[in-house]
Amino acid sequence: MALGSSLARSIKEQIRNKISALTDVEKCYTFMKLPLEGWPTVFVLYGNVEGEFSSNSHNSRTYGYRIVVLYQVGQDFQSVVDDRMQNAEEAIGQVVENILNAVETDYTLNDFNAEVLYVNAMDVTYGETEYEGGYAKSAEFIVNVYTEHNISS
């Protein structure tokens, strides 16, 4: 099946490209790729789309992308030791800050598309998660990309 092209997908790939370029990101995917192959692994996933009527020919759209960052701590919760937990804690904090800086400082996503107006600043939630290969520190945030979409063309 061939992947289609859309503004939503193009923005998603642009965000993935910015995150993949960071030296402290091992893997970055635009879908949930299992099993995980490196640390940290970042997923850029569709979140939501909000639309608002702007004029007869334009709609304002906000594309939301869910960013999930995982950094493995151990195979299971019982095998987690303090130094691995501390390392994961610091590593995920560093990579999240680098992602925030990369996306928020290039708030037009490198002007790759005239419809992209700006990217909003992001809030992050940290946590822990279990997955099929073990236990990981996690971070999740939403990237909101504001656009002005020409509906007459």
Backbone as a ProteinNet text record, in pm:
[ID]
protein_1_A
[PRIMARY]
MALGSSLARSIKEQIRNKISALTDVEKCYTFMKLPLEGWPTVFVLYGNVEGEFSSNSHNSRTYGYRIVVLYQVGQDFQSVVDDRMQNAEEAIGQVVENILNAVETDYTLNDFNAEVLYVNAMDVTYGETEYEGGYAKSAEFIVNVYTEHNISS
[TERTIARY]
84.3	0	88.3	66.9	143.8	90.3	182.7	142.8	99.1	-10.1	-61.3	17.6	-14.1	49.8	-58.7	-28.8	-120.4	-36.8	-95.3	-25.3	3.4	-92.8	-73.5	47.6	59.1	172.5	303.1	301.8	422.3	474.4	384	424.1	483.1	417.6	464.6	607.2	632.6	765.5	868.6	827.6	918	957.3	861.9	892.1	984.9	955.4	1042.1	1183.8	1198.6	1331	1409.2	1341.5	1407.7	1453.8	1370.1	1404.8	1513.7	1504.5	1605.2	1743.5	1751.3	1879.6	1952.5	1883.4	1946.5	2040.8	2159.8	2260.6	2226.4	2143	2110.9	1981	1926.4	1809.9	1858.9	1834.6	1879.9	1789.4	1657.3	1560.2	1441.6	1383.5	1263.1	1172.5	1049.1	953.5	825.5	753.6	623.1	510.1	541.4	444	502.5	418.1	466	542.8	672.7	760.5	803.6	762	800.8	866.5	964.4	1022.7	1109.4	1132.5	1215.8	1360.9	1433.3	1567.8	1678.2	1649.5	1753.6	1699.7	1793.6	1752.7	1820.4	1747.9	1602.1	1536.8	1416.4	1332.7	1222.4	1196.2	1093.8	991.6	864.9	756	685.2	661.4	582.5	453	342.1	214.5	107	8.3	-104.5	-174.6	-211.5	-283.6	-425.8	-440.9	-573.8	-562.9	-676.1	-684.2	-801.8	-776.2	-881.7	-895.3	-1017.5	-1040.3	-1129.2	-1109.7	-1191.7	-1210.1	-1334.3	-1364.8	-1291.9	-1220.4	-1144	-1200.6	-1231.5	-1290.4	-1357.1	-1407.1	-1469.3	-1371.3	-1242.7	-1144.5	-1039.6	-1044.1	-941.7	-1003.2	-942.2	-971.5	-842.7	-853.8	-739.8	-745.8	-635.2	-628.2	-508.3	-531	-422.1	-404.4	-288.5	-254.6	-176.4	-226.6	-159.1	-88.9	35.6	114.9	161.9	136.7	176.6	320.4	408.2	547.4	565	614.4	639.4	787.1	853.7	995.6	1008.5	1082.9	1105.6	1254.7	1294.9	1433.8	1430.8	1481	1470.5	1550.4	1488.7	1553.4	1593.3	1506.1	1535.4	1434.5	1460.1	1370.6	1236.4	1237.8	1114.9	1140.7	1036.4	1048.9	1142.2	1141.5	1224.4	1373.9	1411.8	1553.9	1610.1	1529.5	1574.5	1660.8	1781	1870.8	1882.7	1924.7	1925	2004.8	2125.9	2206.4	2145.3	2078.6	2009.9	1890.4	1818.5	1703.4	1749.5	1858.6	1910	1959.6	2029.2	2077.1	1959.5	1856.6	1738.7	1668.8	1660.2	1596.4	1666.4	1798.5	1874.8	1875.8	1887.3	1892.3	1761	1649.5	1521.3	1497.1	1540.8	1529.1	1609.2	1729.4	1815	1756	1712.8	1661.3	1530.9	1446.7	1322.6	1354.6	1449.5	1485.4	1541.5	1621.7	1675.7	1565.7	1466	1352.1	1274.2	1246.1	1174.8	1249.3	1380.5	1459.9	1460.6	1473.9	1479.3	1348.8	1236.2	1106.8	1061.8	1077.6	1027.2	1110.9	1239.6	1321	1306.9	1255.9	1227.2	1075.1	1009.4	864.9	785.6	851.4	781.1	821.7	892.4	940.3	1017.7	1110.6	1201.9	1128.3	1012	934.9	913.2	897.6	883.5	749	649.5	517.2	455.9	405.3	352.1	231.9	162.8	44.9	79.8	202	243.2	274.2	198.7	221.5	320.4	298.4	389.5	359.7	456.2	443.5	433.4	336.6	316.7	419.2	452.7	537.8	468.3	547.5	493.1	508.2	414.4	420.1	453.9	528.2	574.3	524.1	485	451.3	547.6	615.4	709.5	641.3	690.1	634.5	719.6	660.8	722.4	620	670	579.4	638.2	549.9	590.7	551.1	636	607.3	656.1	639.7	668.5	813.7	907.9	1048.6	1103	1020.8	1072.7	1001.3	1082	1033	1113.1	1045.7	1114.3	1064.4	1153.7	1113	1046.6	948.8	877.3	853.1	831.2	787.3	689.1	589.5	488.8	450.2	438	391.6	324.7	252.7	180.6	246.1	276.4	323.7	201.4	164	52.6	106.9	71.1	118	-0.9	9.3	-99.2	-80.2	-188.2	-182.6	-300.3	-285.1	-393.9	-410.2	-519.5	-539.9	-631.9	-585.8	-665.4	-763.2	-893.3	-993.1	-1050.4	-1010.9	-1066.2	-983.6	-866.9	-785.5	-789.7
-118.6	0	124.2	212.4	336.9	437	507.6	609.9	734.6	793	912.6	1035.5	1145	1270.7	1366.3	1433.8	1531.9	1629.9	1743.2	1839.8	1778.1	1704.8	1641.6	1548.1	1466.8	1373.7	1448.6	1551.3	1629.6	1697.1	1752.7	1814.6	1709	1594.8	1485	1443.8	1431	1391.8	1501.7	1627.1	1738	1737.1	1710.8	1700.8	1582.7	1468.3	1350.5	1381.4	1451.3	1485	1572.2	1669.5	1755.9	1674.5	1581.6	1500.1	1399.1	1337.8	1239.6	1301.3	1430	1497.8	1520	1502	1521.1	1404.8	1435.6	1331.6	1240.4	1285.8	1200.4	1122	1117.8	1034.5	915.7	795	674.4	640.5	638.4	604	698.6	732.8	815.5	763.7	734.5	676.1	758.5	747.1	812.1	711.4	600.7	497.6	419.7	339.8	258.6	139.4	139.9	35	-54.8	-180.3	-277.5	-396	-459.1	-423.4	-298.5	-235.2	-115.1	-154.5	-69.6	-105.5	-16.6	88.8	178	273.6	341.2	428	561.7	666.9	671.9	653.3	600	588.5	693.1	760.3	865	828.5	846.6	824.3	957.6	989.7	1106.7	1051.3	1072.6	1010.2	1117.3	1086.4	1179.1	1192.4	1314.9	1340.6	1385	1505	1558.7	1670	1709	1823.8	1908.1	2035.9	2129.5	2228.8	2254.7	2347	2461.8	2574	2691.1	2765.8	2804.8	2881.9	3015.2	3050.3	3174	3274.1	3227.7	3313.9	3223.4	3282.3	3202.4	3104.9	3136.3	3052.8	2991	3022.3	2971.6	2918.4	2813	2760.6	2758.4	2791.3	2776	2634.1	2562.9	2426.9	2415.5	2345.5	2314.5	2164.5	2120.7	1978.3	1946.1	1848.9	1806.1	1672.9	1663.9	1541.4	1499.3	1374.6	1318.4	1270.1	1321.5	1279.4	1193.7	1071.4	979.4	944.4	962.6	931.3	818.6	713.6	601.5	577.8	551.2	517.6	398.4	285.3	161.5	168.8	113.4	104.6	-40	-135.6	-276.3	-366.4	-497.4	-595.3	-602.9	-580.9	-575.5	-486.7	-451.3	-357.5	-410	-540.5	-598.2	-587.8	-579.3	-574.3	-432.3	-332.2	-193.8	-163.3	-111.1	-69.3	82.3	140.6	286.2	358.5	310	384.1	380.1	272.3	267.8	362.2	367.7	457.6	602.7	634.5	771.5	807.4	716.9	740.8	765.4	682.8	699.2	832.2	866.9	992.5	1112.5	1114.4	1226.9	1225.3	1106.9	1095.8	1142.3	1101.6	1141.2	1290.7	1346.3	1490.9	1568.7	1519.8	1585.9	1576.7	1458.5	1443.3	1521.3	1525.5	1603.1	1751.2	1802.1	1943.4	1973	1881.1	1901.1	1898.4	1811.1	1808.1	1939	1983.6	2110.4	2224.2	2232.6	2340.2	2332	2211.7	2194.4	2236	2199	2228	2371	2415.9	2548.6	2662.7	2641.1	2749.6	2760.2	2656.9	2662.4	2656.4	2759.9	2756.8	2755.8	2771.4	2755.8	2625.9	2539.7	2411.1	2430.7	2524.9	2550.7	2602.3	2665.1	2722	2623.5	2494.1	2393.3	2401.8	2465.8	2476	2609.2	2683.7	2817.7	2816.9	2703.2	2698.1	2692.9	2652.4	2644.4	2784.9	2828.7	2960.9	2955.4	2863.5	2850.5	2723.7	2686.7	2575	2634.4	2589.2	2638.4	2577.5	2649.2	2594.5	2472.7	2378.6	2249.6	2226.5	2151.2	2103.9	1955.1	1907.7	1768.7	1701	1573.6	1489.9	1372.1	1353.7	1242.6	1128.7	1006.7	891.8	768.4	654.8	524.7	440	343.3	257.1	117.4	19.1	-116.8	-144.7	-215.5	-254.7	-397.1	-456.3	-598.6	-635.8	-540.1	-571.2	-527.3	-467.2	-425.4	-306.6	-228.6	-115.9	7.2	120.7	239.2	366.6	465.3	602	655.6	742.1	795	944.3	1006.4	1145.5	1155.3	1238.1	1256.2	1402.5	1451.9	1588.1	1600.5	1710	1737	1856.9	1839.9	1950.6	2000	2125.4	2185.8	2277.4	2246.3	2321.6	2397.3	2529.7	2615.1	2644.9	2626.3	2647.5	2732	2787.5	2855	2780	2706.7	2615.3	2676	2679.8	2731.8	2622.8	2644.7	2543.3	2561.9	2666.8	2692.2	2625	2573.1	2511.2	2361.8
0	0	0	-92.6	-100.9	1.6	64.3	160.1	84.3	127.5	62.5	102.6	38.7	76.5	125.4	231.2	288	368.4	400.3	484.1	620	675.1	806.9	805.8	703.2	694.1	670.8	586.9	560.4	686.7	767	893.1	985.8	994.6	1079.8	1041.7	912.9	867.1	892.8	882.1	911.2	1058.9	1147.4	1290.7	1315.6	1253.7	1267.9	1221.3	1109.9	1058.9	1156.3	1217.9	1315.7	1436.1	1483.7	1599.8	1563.8	1446.9	1403.4	1390.8	1361.1	1345.4	1478.2	1589.3	1720.4	1750.4	1797.1	1820.8	1937.3	2029.7	2145	2127.2	2005.2	1973.8	1892.5	1943.4	1874.7	1755.6	1778.3	1673.7	1684.8	1568.8	1566	1455.2	1489.9	1396.2	1390.7	1278.3	1264.8	1285.1	1349.2	1384.7	1502.3	1570.3	1682.1	1627.3	1638.7	1586.7	1701.4	1695.1	1796.9	1728.8	1789	1918	1906	2019.9	2023	1997.7	1926	1880.4	1933.7	2006.4	2055.6	2158.6	2230.5	2341.4	2331.3	2338.7	2347	2209.4	2213.5	2095.2	2106.1	1994.1	1990.5	1883.9	1917.1	1822.8	1798.2	1672	1633.3	1575	1646.4	1611	1592.4	1510	1495.9	1630.1	1663	1787.6	1761.6	1706.8	1679.6	1575.6	1520.9	1430.9	1477.6	1495.5	1530.7	1416.1	1374.1	1264.5	1305.5	1237.2	1262.6	1131.3	1103.9	984.2	992.6	884.5	883.1	783.6	661.5	558.3	455	345.8	240.6	176.5	181.4	112.7	205.1	334.3	425.5	555.4	603.7	736.9	816.7	942.8	1032.4	1086.9	1077.1	1129.6	1222.2	1333.3	1425.4	1423.4	1376.1	1373	1499.2	1575.3	1696.9	1675.5	1718.3	1706.4	1844.6	1876.7	2004.9	1993.5	2077.3	2080.7	2205.9	2185.8	2297.1	2294.6	2408.4	2422.5	2524.6	2489	2580.2	2597.4	2721.7	2753.7	2848.4	2799.7	2877.1	3007.6	3112.6	3242.3	3270.4	3237.2	3262.2	3193.9	3205.1	3143.5	3216.3	3346	3424.5	3545.2	3616.2	3727.5	3836.8	3861.9	3967.5	3936.5	3810.5	3774.6	3771.6	3800.7	3795.3	3916.9	3890.4	3998.8	3994.4	4108.1	4121.8	4014.1	3981.9	3884.6	3744.9	3707.4	3577	3576.4	3687.8	3697.9	3690.8	3761.2	3758.2	3616.8	3551.2	3416	3321.1	3330.3	3245.2	3274.2	3400.6	3441.7	3378	3387.3	3332.8	3180.1	3121.1	2974.9	2912.3	2971.3	2912	2929.7	3041.5	3060.9	2957.6	2927.9	2828.6	2688.7	2648.7	2512	2493.5	2594.4	2584.3	2567.1	2645.4	2632.1	2492.8	2439.1	2304.6	2198.8	2216.4	2123.5	2131.8	2253.9	2271.5	2202.7	2227.1	2166.7	2014.5	1960.5	1815.2	1748.6	1808.5	1746.5	1776.4	1899.6	1936.2	1879	1854.5	1799.2	1647.7	1584.3	1440.5	1426.6	1475.5	1492.6	1362.2	1246.3	1118.2	1050.2	1120.1	1067.5	937.2	941.8	830.6	706.9	726.2	615.2	500.6	534.1	429.1	357.9	419.9	359.1	400	302.1	327	420.2	433.5	518.7	667.6	702	842.2	892.6	992.9	1050.8	1165.9	1260.7	1373.7	1452.5	1535.5	1628.5	1767.8	1844.1	1980	2075.1	2182.4	2287.7	2348.2	2401.2	2444.2	2594	2649.2	2786.6	2782.6	2881.2	2884.4	3011.1	2998.7	3113.6	3115.8	3229.1	3245.9	3320.5	3298.9	3369.6	3346.7	3372.8	3348.3	3275.1	3199	3125.4	3112.1	3105.7	3074.3	2930.6	2860.3	2722.6	2706.1	2588.7	2571.3	2598.7	2590.4	2612.2	2746	2830.2	2959.6	3020.3	3091.8	3170.3	3127.5	3107.5	3056.1	3122.4	3129.1	3161.9	3036.2	3052.6	2937	2951.4	2838.9	2834	2718.6	2737.5	2632.5	2625	2502.8	2482.9	2347.6	2330.8	2206.8	2138.7	2010.1	1927.4	1850.6	1871.9	1799.2	1691.2	1566.4	1450.7	1392.5	1391.6	1344.5	1195.6	1119.1	974.8	928.8	812.5	742.8	612	598.8	487.1	383.3	258.2	147.8	103.4	128.5	94.6	-45.6	-114.8	-248.4	-359.1	-325.6	-431.1	-428.5
[MASK]
+++++++++++++++++++++++++++++++++++++++++++++++++++++++++++++++++++++++++++++++++++++++++++++++++++++++++++++++++++++++++++++++++++++++++++++++++++++++++

